[in-house]
Tab-separated table of C-alpha atoms in Angstrom:
chain	number	residue	atom	x	y	z
A	5	UNK	CA	-0.041	0.239	0.004
A	6	UNK	CA	0.860	3.173	-0.337
A	7	UNK	CA	1.892	5.766	2.082
A	8	UNK	CA	-1.454	8.722	2.115
A	9	UNK	CA	-1.892	10.500	-0.305
A	10	UNK	CA	-4.411	12.567	-0.100
A	11	UNK	CA	-7.200	12.565	-3.058
A	12	UNK	CA	-9.843	11.164	-4.615
A	13	UNK	CA	-11.574	9.070	-5.396
A	14	UNK	CA	-9.469	6.441	-3.718
A	15	UNK	CA	-7.993	7.323	-0.249
A	16	UNK	CA	-4.250	6.529	0.015
A	17	UNK	CA	-1.954	6.737	2.019
A	18	UNK	CA	-0.622	10.243	2.534
A	19	UNK	CA	2.102	12.020	1.150
A	20	UNK	CA	4.241	14.597	3.204
A	21	UNK	CA	3.682	18.000	2.268
A	22	UNK	CA	6.289	20.461	3.225
A	23	UNK	CA	5.967	22.220	6.355
A	24	UNK	CA	3.852	25.057	6.941
A	25	UNK	CA	5.953	28.161	7.366
A	26	UNK	CA	5.837	29.751	11.119
A	27	UNK	CA	4.761	33.259	9.953
A	28	UNK	CA	3.976	34.462	6.131
A	29	UNK	CA	7.503	35.177	4.895
A	30	UNK	CA	8.865	38.587	5.157
A	31	UNK	CA	9.437	38.425	1.236
A	32	UNK	CA	5.751	38.541	0.721
A	33	UNK	CA	5.191	40.920	2.219
A	34	UNK	CA	7.145	42.903	-0.172
A	35	UNK	CA	6.954	44.090	-3.312
A	36	UNK	CA	8.521	41.494	-5.092
A	37	UNK	CA	6.056	39.096	-5.989
A	38	UNK	CA	2.600	40.899	-6.587
A	39	UNK	CA	-0.231	40.222	-4.341
A	40	UNK	CA	-2.840	39.917	-6.791
A	41	UNK	CA	-0.674	36.795	-8.666
A	42	UNK	CA	-0.157	35.555	-5.155
A	43	UNK	CA	-3.439	35.499	-4.943
A	44	UNK	CA	-4.531	34.154	-8.132
A	45	UNK	CA	-1.790	30.909	-7.726
A	46	UNK	CA	-3.857	30.313	-4.389
A	47	UNK	CA	-7.093	30.420	-5.750
A	48	UNK	CA	-6.184	27.688	-8.130
A	49	UNK	CA	-4.828	25.658	-5.537
A	50	UNK	CA	-8.544	25.821	-3.880
A	51	UNK	CA	-9.754	25.233	-6.995
A	52	UNK	CA	-7.621	21.455	-8.178
A	53	UNK	CA	-7.977	21.233	-4.074
A	54	UNK	CA	-11.648	20.943	-4.196
A	55	UNK	CA	-11.598	19.016	-6.905
A	56	UNK	CA	-9.504	16.807	-5.255
A	57	UNK	CA	-6.040	17.076	-5.678
A	58	UNK	CA	-3.696	16.953	-2.482
A	59	UNK	CA	-2.492	20.361	-1.455
A	60	UNK	CA	1.185	18.906	-1.852
A	61	UNK	CA	0.731	17.955	-4.875
A	62	UNK	CA	-0.865	21.620	-5.884
A	63	UNK	CA	2.109	23.404	-4.478
A	64	UNK	CA	4.873	21.222	-6.388
A	65	UNK	CA	3.279	23.161	-9.389
A	66	UNK	CA	3.896	26.287	-7.960
A	67	UNK	CA	7.070	28.642	-9.454
A	68	UNK	CA	9.374	28.583	-6.799
A	69	UNK	CA	9.476	32.063	-6.352
A	70	UNK	CA	5.972	31.919	-5.411
A	71	UNK	CA	6.004	28.853	-3.079
A	72	UNK	CA	6.488	29.787	-0.194
A	73	UNK	CA	4.012	32.870	-0.403
A	74	UNK	CA	1.342	30.576	-1.746
A	75	UNK	CA	2.183	27.990	0.722
A	76	UNK	CA	1.239	30.259	4.051
A	77	UNK	CA	-1.885	31.842	2.504
A	78	UNK	CA	-3.384	28.648	0.723
A	79	UNK	CA	-2.549	27.126	4.480
A	80	UNK	CA	-4.384	29.995	6.320
A	81	UNK	CA	-7.496	30.169	3.470
A	82	UNK	CA	-7.789	26.167	4.552
A	83	UNK	CA	-7.999	27.023	7.869
A	84	UNK	CA	-10.666	29.387	7.630
A	85	UNK	CA	-12.805	27.632	4.864
A	86	UNK	CA	-15.520	26.533	6.540
A	87	UNK	CA	-16.029	30.314	8.146
A	88	UNK	CA	-15.614	31.879	4.463
A	89	UNK	CA	-17.373	29.350	2.150
A	90	UNK	CA	-20.473	30.500	4.858
A	91	UNK	CA	-19.990	34.181	4.035
A	92	UNK	CA	-20.064	32.909	0.475
A	93	UNK	CA	-23.585	31.390	1.065
A	94	UNK	CA	-24.869	35.376	2.366
A	95	UNK	CA	-23.460	37.123	0.132
A	96	UNK	CA	-23.874	34.950	-3.168
A	97	UNK	CA	-26.478	32.412	-2.669
A	98	UNK	CA	-26.286	30.976	-6.277
A	99	UNK	CA	-23.020	29.304	-6.275
A	100	UNK	CA	-20.642	31.000	-9.126
A	101	UNK	CA	-18.612	29.370	-11.532
A	102	UNK	CA	-15.839	26.888	-9.719
A	103	UNK	CA	-12.895	29.592	-10.394
A	104	UNK	CA	-14.526	32.312	-9.174
A	105	UNK	CA	-15.873	31.092	-6.158
A	106	UNK	CA	-12.466	29.809	-5.068
A	107	UNK	CA	-10.896	32.803	-5.288
A	108	UNK	CA	-14.059	34.417	-3.422
A	109	UNK	CA	-13.447	32.400	-1.095
A	110	UNK	CA	-9.450	32.775	-0.754
A	111	UNK	CA	-10.230	36.505	-0.342
A	112	UNK	CA	-13.660	35.904	2.233
A	113	UNK	CA	-10.975	33.436	4.282
A	114	UNK	CA	-8.067	36.712	4.480
A	115	UNK	CA	-10.462	39.055	5.276
A	116	UNK	CA	-13.039	37.257	8.099
A	117	UNK	CA	-10.228	36.284	10.635
A	118	UNK	CA	-9.359	38.895	13.757
A	119	UNK	CA	-8.235	42.092	12.643
A	120	UNK	CA	-4.706	41.697	14.021
A	121	UNK	CA	-4.399	38.688	12.072
A	122	UNK	CA	-5.180	39.959	8.219
A	123	UNK	CA	-2.294	39.444	6.514
A	124	UNK	CA	-2.758	42.619	4.490
A	125	UNK	CA	-4.871	46.022	4.917
A	126	UNK	CA	-8.515	45.022	4.082
A	127	UNK	CA	-8.959	47.141	1.235
A	128	UNK	CA	-5.732	46.149	-0.318
A	129	UNK	CA	-6.423	42.529	-0.364
A	130	UNK	CA	-9.648	44.354	-1.952
A	131	UNK	CA	-7.838	45.390	-4.657
A	132	UNK	CA	-5.578	43.153	-5.422
A	133	UNK	CA	-8.174	40.609	-5.183
A	134	UNK	CA	-9.908	42.303	-8.320
A	135	UNK	CA	-6.845	42.498	-10.202
A	136	UNK	CA	-6.306	38.516	-9.607
A	137	UNK	CA	-9.383	38.002	-11.254
A	138	UNK	CA	-8.608	40.439	-14.079
A	139	UNK	CA	-5.598	38.307	-15.587
A	140	UNK	CA	-7.747	35.121	-16.105
A	141	UNK	CA	-10.712	34.651	-18.310
A	142	UNK	CA	-11.851	32.592	-16.072
A	143	UNK	CA	-13.067	35.419	-13.583
A	144	UNK	CA	-12.364	38.248	-15.931
A	145	UNK	CA	-15.933	38.899	-16.503
A	146	UNK	CA	-16.997	38.297	-13.276
A	147	UNK	CA	-14.861	40.893	-11.658
A	148	UNK	CA	-17.229	43.439	-10.577
A	149	UNK	CA	-19.185	40.652	-9.091
A	150	UNK	CA	-16.477	40.296	-7.020
A	151	UNK	CA	-15.567	43.372	-5.879
A	152	UNK	CA	-18.821	44.385	-5.445
A	153	UNK	CA	-19.376	40.756	-2.879
A	154	UNK	CA	-15.949	41.514	-1.566
A	155	UNK	CA	-17.023	45.315	-1.023
A	156	UNK	CA	-20.416	44.538	0.159
A	157	UNK	CA	-18.537	42.307	3.324
A	158	UNK	CA	-16.425	45.138	4.427
A	159	UNK	CA	-19.083	47.364	4.836
A	160	UNK	CA	-21.684	44.553	6.780
A	161	UNK	CA	-19.007	42.400	7.815
A	162	UNK	CA	-19.765	42.142	11.741
A	163	UNK	CA	-24.186	41.203	10.325
A	164	UNK	CA	-22.412	39.062	7.979
A	165	UNK	CA	-20.141	36.802	10.642
A	166	UNK	CA	-23.651	37.553	13.208
A	167	UNK	CA	-25.568	35.093	10.823
A	168	UNK	CA	-22.918	32.113	9.918
A	169	UNK	CA	-22.238	31.597	14.329
A	170	UNK	CA	-24.461	28.814	14.232
A	171	UNK	CA	-23.233	26.866	10.752
A	172	UNK	CA	-21.310	24.239	12.362
A	173	UNK	CA	-19.093	24.069	10.055
A	174	UNK	CA	-18.756	27.540	9.722
A	175	UNK	CA	-17.690	27.762	13.662
A	176	UNK	CA	-15.495	25.277	12.928
A	177	UNK	CA	-14.027	25.678	9.489
A	178	UNK	CA	-14.328	20.909	8.968
A	179	UNK	CA	-17.013	19.534	7.059
A	180	UNK	CA	-20.425	18.658	8.881
A	181	UNK	CA	-19.652	15.122	8.765
A	182	UNK	CA	-16.401	15.256	10.600
A	183	UNK	CA	-17.438	17.711	13.188
A	184	UNK	CA	-20.400	15.183	13.762
A	185	UNK	CA	-18.257	12.237	13.597
A	186	UNK	CA	-15.749	13.536	16.098
A	187	UNK	CA	-18.651	14.316	18.496
A	188	UNK	CA	-19.108	10.473	18.622
A	189	UNK	CA	-15.915	8.560	18.623
A	190	UNK	CA	-14.821	11.681	21.712
A	191	UNK	CA	-17.279	13.186	22.893
A	192	UNK	CA	-15.569	14.766	25.790
A	193	UNK	CA	-12.829	16.191	23.497
A	194	UNK	CA	-14.047	16.438	20.198
A	195	UNK	CA	-14.152	20.518	20.665
A	196	UNK	CA	-10.007	20.616	21.744
A	197	UNK	CA	-9.687	18.505	18.753
A	198	UNK	CA	-11.140	21.224	16.363
A	199	UNK	CA	-9.428	23.871	17.898
A	200	UNK	CA	-6.312	22.068	17.698
A	201	UNK	CA	-6.507	21.280	14.490
A	202	UNK	CA	-6.826	24.724	13.423
A	203	UNK	CA	-3.880	25.740	15.175
A	204	UNK	CA	-0.469	25.232	13.092
A	205	UNK	CA	2.188	22.251	14.199
A	206	UNK	CA	5.358	23.455	15.510
A	207	UNK	CA	8.258	21.626	13.785
A	208	UNK	CA	9.731	18.450	15.454
A	209	UNK	CA	13.291	17.410	15.313
A	210	UNK	CA	14.145	13.575	16.573
A	211	UNK	CA	18.220	13.530	17.128
A	212	UNK	CA	19.737	10.681	16.138
A	213	UNK	CA	21.884	9.655	19.036
A	214	UNK	CA	24.356	7.174	17.201
A	215	UNK	CA	25.554	10.614	16.012
A	216	UNK	CA	24.619	13.214	18.748
A	217	UNK	CA	22.997	13.495	22.310
A	218	UNK	CA	19.508	16.009	22.706
A	219	UNK	CA	21.638	18.536	24.975
A	220	UNK	CA	24.627	18.777	22.625
A	221	UNK	CA	22.063	19.085	18.985
A	222	UNK	CA	20.104	21.767	22.003
A	223	UNK	CA	23.019	23.173	22.648
A	224	UNK	CA	24.256	23.685	19.144
A	225	UNK	CA	20.828	25.199	18.113
A	226	UNK	CA	21.011	27.792	21.547
A	227	UNK	CA	24.683	28.983	19.749
A	228	UNK	CA	22.586	29.980	16.162
A	229	UNK	CA	19.738	31.498	18.475
A	230	UNK	CA	17.340	28.535	17.568
A	231	UNK	CA	15.139	27.850	20.803
A	232	UNK	CA	13.973	24.644	21.368
A	233	UNK	CA	12.038	22.347	23.646
A	234	UNK	CA	13.089	17.974	24.985
A	235	UNK	CA	9.517	16.561	23.664
A	236	UNK	CA	9.038	12.970	24.016
A	237	UNK	CA	12.486	10.685	24.745
A	238	UNK	CA	14.775	12.509	21.183
A	239	UNK	CA	12.185	14.653	20.180
A	240	UNK	CA	12.743	18.640	20.406
A	241	UNK	CA	9.978	21.283	19.570
A	242	UNK	CA	11.370	24.514	17.695
A	243	UNK	CA	9.662	27.794	18.744
A	244	UNK	CA	10.139	28.218	15.272
A	245	UNK	CA	10.095	26.546	12.472
A	246	UNK	CA	13.755	26.972	10.088
A	247	UNK	CA	14.263	25.759	6.207
A	248	UNK	CA	16.250	22.588	7.159
A	249	UNK	CA	19.089	23.391	5.602
A	250	UNK	CA	20.190	25.705	8.680
A	251	UNK	CA	19.104	22.414	11.430
A	252	UNK	CA	23.638	22.229	12.014
A	253	UNK	CA	24.528	18.979	11.076
A	254	UNK	CA	21.535	17.840	9.382
A	255	UNK	CA	22.791	16.864	5.663
A	256	UNK	CA	24.737	14.771	7.693
A	257	UNK	CA	22.685	12.880	9.726
A	258	UNK	CA	21.914	14.363	12.911
A	259	UNK	CA	18.815	14.864	13.397
A	260	UNK	CA	14.980	14.091	11.685
A	261	UNK	CA	12.206	16.314	10.811
A	262	UNK	CA	9.380	13.739	12.514
A	263	UNK	CA	6.317	14.711	14.619
A	264	UNK	CA	6.642	13.624	18.413
A	265	UNK	CA	3.988	11.037	18.306
A	266	UNK	CA	5.323	9.168	15.301
A	267	UNK	CA	9.004	9.408	17.494
A	268	UNK	CA	6.637	6.736	19.380
A	269	UNK	CA	7.208	3.768	16.895
A	270	UNK	CA	10.042	2.442	17.415
A	271	UNK	CA	10.824	2.112	20.719
A	272	UNK	CA	7.148	0.798	20.858
A	273	UNK	CA	7.485	-2.227	18.688
A	274	UNK	CA	11.607	-2.719	19.961
A	275	UNK	CA	11.602	-1.950	23.748
A	276	UNK	CA	11.825	-4.717	25.813
A	277	UNK	CA	13.078	-6.577	23.060
A	278	UNK	CA	16.807	-8.704	23.157
A	279	UNK	CA	18.689	-6.273	20.068
A	280	UNK	CA	21.641	-8.724	20.464
A	281	UNK	CA	19.948	-11.169	19.171
A	282	UNK	CA	18.916	-11.422	15.225
A	283	UNK	CA	15.806	-10.169	14.220
A	284	UNK	CA	13.855	-9.502	11.397
A	285	UNK	CA	11.816	-6.391	11.376
A	286	UNK	CA	9.420	-5.642	8.409
A	287	UNK	CA	8.235	-2.062	7.963
A	288	UNK	CA	5.340	-2.007	5.986
A	289	UNK	CA	4.154	0.894	3.927
A	290	UNK	CA	7.271	2.797	4.645
A	291	UNK	CA	7.716	5.898	2.604
A	292	UNK	CA	9.550	8.112	3.165
A	293	UNK	CA	11.135	6.210	5.822
A	294	UNK	CA	11.202	7.999	9.318
A	295	UNK	CA	9.787	5.318	10.976
A	296	UNK	CA	12.160	2.535	9.055
A	297	UNK	CA	15.059	5.392	9.750
A	298	UNK	CA	14.182	5.492	13.467
A	299	UNK	CA	13.513	1.608	14.333
A	300	UNK	CA	17.480	1.376	12.900
A	301	UNK	CA	18.415	4.642	15.123
A	302	UNK	CA	16.636	3.188	18.753
A	303	UNK	CA	18.357	0.021	18.413
A	304	UNK	CA	22.088	1.106	17.646
A	305	UNK	CA	24.827	0.111	15.410
A	306	UNK	CA	25.459	-3.060	17.777
A	307	UNK	CA	22.458	-4.399	17.129
A	308	UNK	CA	21.805	-7.501	14.564
A	309	UNK	CA	18.520	-5.801	13.609
A	310	UNK	CA	17.289	-6.691	9.620
A	311	UNK	CA	15.127	-4.294	8.279
A	312	UNK	CA	12.923	-4.888	5.205
A	313	UNK	CA	11.171	-1.312	4.381
A	314	UNK	CA	7.950	-1.642	1.649
A	315	UNK	CA	6.375	0.685	-0.429
A	316	UNK	CA	4.562	0.286	-3.290
A	317	UNK	CA	5.407	3.085	-5.521
A	318	UNK	CA	8.915	2.666	-6.667
A	319	UNK	CA	9.800	6.608	-6.494
A	320	UNK	CA	8.534	7.090	-3.051
A	321	UNK	CA	11.051	3.705	-2.502
A	322	UNK	CA	13.630	6.140	-3.589
A	323	UNK	CA	12.785	8.012	-0.758
A	324	UNK	CA	13.283	5.669	1.785
A	325	UNK	CA	17.112	5.434	-0.075
A	326	UNK	CA	18.175	8.993	0.329
A	327	UNK	CA	16.474	9.339	3.879
A	328	UNK	CA	18.706	6.085	5.018
A	329	UNK	CA	21.574	7.270	2.663
A	330	UNK	CA	21.565	11.155	4.751
A	331	UNK	CA	21.512	9.306	7.971
A	332	UNK	CA	24.200	6.603	6.925
A	333	UNK	CA	21.589	3.918	7.872
A	334	UNK	CA	21.317	0.433	5.525
A	335	UNK	CA	17.723	-1.372	4.918
A	336	UNK	CA	16.584	-3.369	2.364
A	337	UNK	CA	13.830	-1.530	0.474
A	338	UNK	CA	11.409	-3.273	-1.507
A	339	UNK	CA	8.744	-1.932	-4.177
A	340	UNK	CA	6.301	-3.781	-3.411
A	341	UNK	CA	2.528	-4.311	-2.434
A	342	UNK	CA	2.569	-5.028	1.672
A	343	UNK	CA	-1.080	-6.572	0.687
A	344	UNK	CA	0.144	-9.595	-1.239
A	345	UNK	CA	3.318	-11.121	0.440
A	346	UNK	CA	3.101	-13.469	-2.433
A	347	UNK	CA	4.855	-11.192	-4.377
A	348	UNK	CA	7.731	-10.721	-2.437
A	349	UNK	CA	7.462	-12.994	0.918
A	350	UNK	CA	9.104	-16.040	-0.983
A	351	UNK	CA	11.583	-14.230	-3.521
A	352	UNK	CA	13.167	-11.247	-1.367
A	353	UNK	CA	12.697	-12.490	2.431
A	354	UNK	CA	13.404	-16.383	1.993
A	355	UNK	CA	9.932	-16.862	3.147
A	356	UNK	CA	11.167	-16.079	6.765
A	357	UNK	CA	8.638	-15.483	9.567
A	358	UNK	CA	9.761	-11.348	10.992
A	359	UNK	CA	10.194	-11.189	14.381
A	360	UNK	CA	8.164	-7.934	14.272
A	361	UNK	CA	6.286	-6.221	12.440
A	362	UNK	CA	5.459	-2.261	11.780
A	363	UNK	CA	2.313	-1.609	10.909
A	364	UNK	CA	1.823	2.043	9.663
A	365	UNK	CA	-1.439	1.582	8.022
A	366	UNK	CA	-3.465	3.813	5.590
A	367	UNK	CA	-5.860	6.353	7.422
A	368	UNK	CA	-7.744	9.374	6.878
A	369	UNK	CA	-5.276	11.076	7.490
A	370	UNK	CA	-7.447	13.478	10.128
A	371	UNK	CA	-4.612	13.187	13.395
A	372	UNK	CA	-2.330	15.043	11.087
A	373	UNK	CA	-4.578	18.288	10.030
A	374	UNK	CA	-2.058	20.675	11.746
A	375	UNK	CA	0.229	20.277	8.912
A	376	UNK	CA	-2.135	19.202	6.568
A	377	UNK	CA	-4.837	21.195	6.350
A	378	UNK	CA	-6.842	20.278	3.093
A	379	UNK	CA	-6.607	16.937	4.815
A	380	UNK	CA	-10.361	17.973	6.225
A	381	UNK	CA	-11.821	19.385	2.832
A	382	UNK	CA	-10.380	16.106	1.004
A	383	UNK	CA	-11.817	13.229	2.679
A	384	UNK	CA	-15.448	12.233	2.348
A	385	UNK	CA	-16.895	10.284	5.059
A	386	UNK	CA	-17.359	7.712	3.145
A	387	UNK	CA	-13.777	7.111	2.693
A	388	UNK	CA	-13.734	6.076	6.539
A	389	UNK	CA	-14.880	2.389	5.921
A	390	UNK	CA	-13.128	2.432	2.397
A	391	UNK	CA	-10.003	2.736	4.939
A	392	UNK	CA	-10.728	0.900	7.316
A	393	UNK	CA	-11.581	-2.432	5.008
A	394	UNK	CA	-8.104	-2.327	3.807
A	395	UNK	CA	-6.666	-1.858	7.083
A	396	UNK	CA	-8.323	-4.614	8.013
A	397	UNK	CA	-7.473	-6.883	5.233
A	398	UNK	CA	-3.407	-5.967	5.945
A	399	UNK	CA	-3.993	-6.655	9.545
A	400	UNK	CA	-4.732	-10.277	8.185
A	401	UNK	CA	-2.497	-10.511	5.599
A	402	UNK	CA	0.297	-9.814	7.861
A	403	UNK	CA	-0.093	-11.350	10.821
A	404	UNK	CA	0.625	-15.007	9.718
A	405	UNK	CA	4.454	-13.233	8.807
A	406	UNK	CA	4.860	-13.170	12.471
A	407	UNK	CA	6.913	-14.863	13.820
A	408	UNK	CA	4.897	-16.719	17.209
A	409	UNK	CA	5.631	-14.367	20.321
A	410	UNK	CA	6.302	-12.068	17.877
A	411	UNK	CA	5.341	-8.638	17.519
A	412	UNK	CA	3.287	-6.140	15.376
A	413	UNK	CA	2.193	-2.393	16.287
A	414	UNK	CA	-0.428	-1.285	14.487
A	415	UNK	CA	-0.644	2.591	14.439
A	416	UNK	CA	-2.543	5.201	12.352
A	417	UNK	CA	-2.325	8.958	12.054
A	418	UNK	CA	-6.322	8.879	12.246
A	419	UNK	CA	-8.082	10.334	15.561
A	420	UNK	CA	-11.638	8.168	14.302
A	421	UNK	CA	-12.219	5.193	16.110
A	422	UNK	CA	-13.135	3.282	13.134
A	423	UNK	CA	-9.383	2.823	12.154
A	424	UNK	CA	-8.221	2.479	15.729
A	425	UNK	CA	-9.496	1.523	18.680
A	426	UNK	CA	-12.474	-0.231	17.064
A	427	UNK	CA	-9.860	-1.974	14.246
A	428	UNK	CA	-7.742	-4.037	17.217
A	429	UNK	CA	-11.053	-4.357	18.511
A	430	UNK	CA	-12.632	-6.288	15.971
A	431	UNK	CA	-8.973	-8.019	15.134
A	432	UNK	CA	-8.763	-9.182	19.031
A	433	UNK	CA	-12.556	-10.883	18.492
A	434	UNK	CA	-11.246	-12.741	15.763
A	435	UNK	CA	-7.656	-14.334	16.533
A	436	UNK	CA	-7.600	-16.128	19.558
A	437	UNK	CA	-4.047	-15.941	19.616
A	438	UNK	CA	-2.917	-12.687	19.821
A	439	UNK	CA	-3.380	-10.558	22.842
A	440	UNK	CA	-3.164	-6.625	22.819
A	441	UNK	CA	0.172	-5.515	25.240
A	442	UNK	CA	0.364	-1.596	27.163
A	443	UNK	CA	-0.025	0.544	24.117
A	444	UNK	CA	-1.108	4.319	23.611
A	445	UNK	CA	-4.277	4.019	22.120
A	446	UNK	CA	-5.465	6.894	20.279
A	447	UNK	CA	-3.665	10.367	21.003
A	448	UNK	CA	-5.166	13.237	20.588
A	449	UNK	CA	-3.353	16.308	18.780
A	450	UNK	CA	-2.162	18.997	20.600
A	451	UNK	CA	-2.549	17.404	23.679
A	452	UNK	CA	-1.314	15.628	26.652
A	453	UNK	CA	-2.418	12.298	27.315
A	454	UNK	CA	-2.428	11.574	30.995
A	455	UNK	CA	-3.236	8.255	31.927
A	456	UNK	CA	-1.761	6.690	28.826
A	457	UNK	CA	0.074	2.929	29.917
A	458	UNK	CA	3.125	4.493	27.406
A	459	UNK	CA	5.327	7.241	30.092
A	460	UNK	CA	6.082	9.749	27.897
A	461	UNK	CA	6.998	13.710	28.642
A	462	UNK	CA	5.612	15.053	25.113
A	463	UNK	CA	3.627	17.922	27.441
A	464	UNK	CA	0.589	17.971	24.908
A	465	UNK	CA	2.926	18.089	21.841
A	466	UNK	CA	2.005	16.482	18.992
A	467	UNK	CA	-0.661	15.182	15.978
A	468	UNK	CA	-3.366	12.391	16.361
A	469	UNK	CA	-2.171	9.496	16.423
A	470	UNK	CA	-2.946	5.895	16.898
A	471	UNK	CA	-0.805	2.951	18.727
A	472	UNK	CA	-1.996	-0.807	19.245
A	473	UNK	CA	1.196	-3.298	20.244
A	474	UNK	CA	-0.386	-6.650	19.231
A	475	UNK	CA	1.560	-9.652	20.550
A	476	UNK	CA	1.249	-13.398	18.882
A	477	UNK	CA	1.129	-16.009	21.088
A	478	UNK	CA	3.981	-18.132	21.311
A	479	UNK	CA	4.239	-21.785	19.168
């Protein structure tokens, strides 16, 4: 299976998008690139996302000069799109043509925030949105309509905002079905989850303990005025995001970018195992290789760990190779479908059972909305059942490849129970040779998880995730 590539109609694993800038880049506020040109690119990106393309894929088509500013504006738009769409319905009950609607909603999304958070002066933004409309044949004829709608919003701002207050999609900036699903799955925490989703996630690093220590690397960051605080066992959360090229020793493999929740996978799977003995480990759905690398880092150079990393996409397997090469690590990387072991297990793995399996399964990516704000607008409620079916099939397919007494760590970056606890409980009900070991269960985005059976010091800073550690009964 591939990693979560956020697109429709076939939901899959995600493609890692570039981290959102900590703030709108300084060059965006300069006149080096016209704001009208940026707004045009953001509207086109929103149009493509509405058509089912992932934000990652869309941003890759934006010219490099425009990309930082367009990404910052696009992420802000996606975090307030529910409110913007509700306002558009107030201003224009009949939906405009798609390109016009996208540009109108982009402008409204950037105008409807608190006055202190607006990226540009309101009249400037309106004028530049109209200029953007005039530059495109798909919107040119509607430039006057766009101007009238936006100027009416500026005149009637408070009343129009008040009229959208009772709309759940406007209030929470998530689709209604998503809000209702969270209310059902997490009745006491659904509001906290939604608030966390609308915030920007920080940049988090994983220290490669084979090359440095947490204290040493934190000191190296402080020496170049980058503030960071420990998170988890080998993580540092930065006070502000920086390009990876500015990180000391990044090219030499001292550090990787990885969320604190994802950093829990390797220790959960390997803790307590005798790493001095030869161990065969499978990382299914492995691209881009962050967890593969962490397994090898955690085990250390003296361990006899044999890791096989699978991904269905050969191009994404190259990402795994690049990750391992930068960090100075080695693993067997196979371009293969984890759901079809008949294609690779005998031929490439000698038909030998694995001592441990990491299944980072395809999912809705509902736990990483802070980093991928397009996810909420791309997903459909029906995706959950489709993905749950894929997850169940992968569990069934990989379980026979696990050595008796071995461990399988099932994880998803989802907060929906159908992809987490519900999936695991169904598996346990049908497999008497499986038992659940102490596991974090559902980690909720941006919050501490006190009472988790796995102690951590995440201090509430991590993405939404689910972990279940399953052990197969001895023979």
